[in-house]
Amino acid sequence: MSDGHEHNGHEHVPSRQRRRFPGISSRTYEHPADRSALVALRKLSGFDTVFKALSGLLPERSLRLLFLSDSVRVSDQQFAHLNVMLRDACYILDLEKVPPMYVNQDPQPNAMCIGLDEPIIVVTTGLVELLDGEEMRAVVGHEVGHALSGHSVYRTILLFLTSLAVRVAWIPLGNLAIMAIVTGLREWFRKSELSADRAGLLAGQDLQASMRGLMKIAGGNHLHEMNVDAFLAQAEEYEAGGDLRDSVLKILNVLPRSHPFTTVRAAELKKWAESRDYQRIMDGHYPRRDEDKDTSFRDSWRESANHYSTHVKSSKDPLMKLVTDLAGGAGDLGDRVRRGFGGFTSASPKPPQGPQTGPSDSSGEDRPPRDGS
């Protein structure tokens, strides 16, 4: 990149033999929750207005000059090993124009893909120092996946609106409107991280390296003290543990975050890596970009809805179990909520009832359960 010429992702062959995916569509690795969260975001009142306004006002040129002046641009002469990884990932995922990558001095391990017209990838020194080569390759592939999916536009607007919300916090209605959009953007971005994790796996093609990277982000550079199986067991405990109070607290804990919890990301990625879908991709069967225009919105929405339905029905989370049971017409709502909260709410015991003389209410018992989506 330092030679002043644009680099093409097809000019470089990966440093070791990995499967390449010519013409791959981002639909291949997009998590269904990512797609449906973005649809919900676009339906949010005022989003289109804000999006169009900010797209024309945000100083993208200023953003690029900032990184150019105060960060280190990755090239053949600077952070050459990252440059090799970047070009590898673009070659494998068939991203023709290699986006600029910068290393920014920051002890916090982080990476992001931002930009409105063209994506820019930024990684922090904390992340570069934390991860080994194959772990870093998965992260670079993760960011290239964001670029291929067009996520950088929404990420840039999220960063700007988050900053703006702080500045206008004294305006009650103005801040409320902005925070509604920020909350929607965060919900989408958390889901988009699951998609990008999949892209990182396709680029690196080393599940163990992806797992190690997530573990290090969670627990630091102490791999000798960590265990992948135990780490994944944490995710299962998090998903299934507690009562309805814990379910509510999980929602409140994740709301201000831009990323899903690392244990959840690891479990989701491992599940996908072991799926038939992933194997089909590795065998060369995946959606192509030239087919994207033929894919209807309804089909995408149906796939997302089916995913949510399956997720809710199979979830061990107490709140999701309640939703599933209620959708199937099981039991009394008040009674189930009281049991779910485990005594958190006090209620006087019901007096014993005699046998019913009238016909029993079977409403819901004979109906097939509705989609949990």
JSON list of C-alpha atoms in Angstrom, two decimals, residues 272-285:
[
{"chain": "A", "resi": 272, "resn": "TRP", "atom": "CA", "xyz": [-21.93, -23.32, 12.99]},
{"chain": "A", "resi": 273, "resn": "ALA", "atom": "CA", "xyz": [-18.55, -24.96, 12.33]},
{"chain": "A", "resi": 274, "resn": "GLU", "atom": "CA", "xyz": [-20.08, -28.35, 13.15]},
{"chain": "A", "resi": 275, "resn": "SER", "atom": "CA", "xyz": [-23.15, -27.77, 11.00]},
{"chain": "A", "resi": 276, "resn": "ARG", "atom": "CA", "xyz": [-23.95, -29.17, 7.57]},
{"chain": "A", "resi": 277, "resn": "ASP", "atom": "CA", "xyz": [-24.12, -25.61, 6.22]},
{"chain": "A", "resi": 278, "resn": "TYR", "atom": "CA", "xyz": [-20.45, -25.02, 6.99]},
{"chain": "A", "resi": 279, "resn": "GLN", "atom": "CA", "xyz": [-19.41, -28.31, 5.43]},
{"chain": "A", "resi": 280, "resn": "ARG", "atom": "CA", "xyz": [-21.34, -27.49, 2.26]},
{"chain": "A", "resi": 281, "resn": "ILE", "atom": "CA", "xyz": [-19.53, -24.16, 2.03]},
{"chain": "A", "resi": 282, "resn": "MET", "atom": "CA", "xyz": [-16.17, -25.88, 2.42]},
{"chain": "A", "resi": 283, "resn": "ASP", "atom": "CA", "xyz": [-17.22, -28.28, -0.34]},
{"chain": "A", "resi": 284, "resn": "GLY", "atom": "CA", "xyz": [-17.81, -25.32, -2.65]},
{"chain": "A", "resi": 285, "resn": "HIS", "atom": "CA", "xyz": [-21.60, -25.08, -2.40]}
]
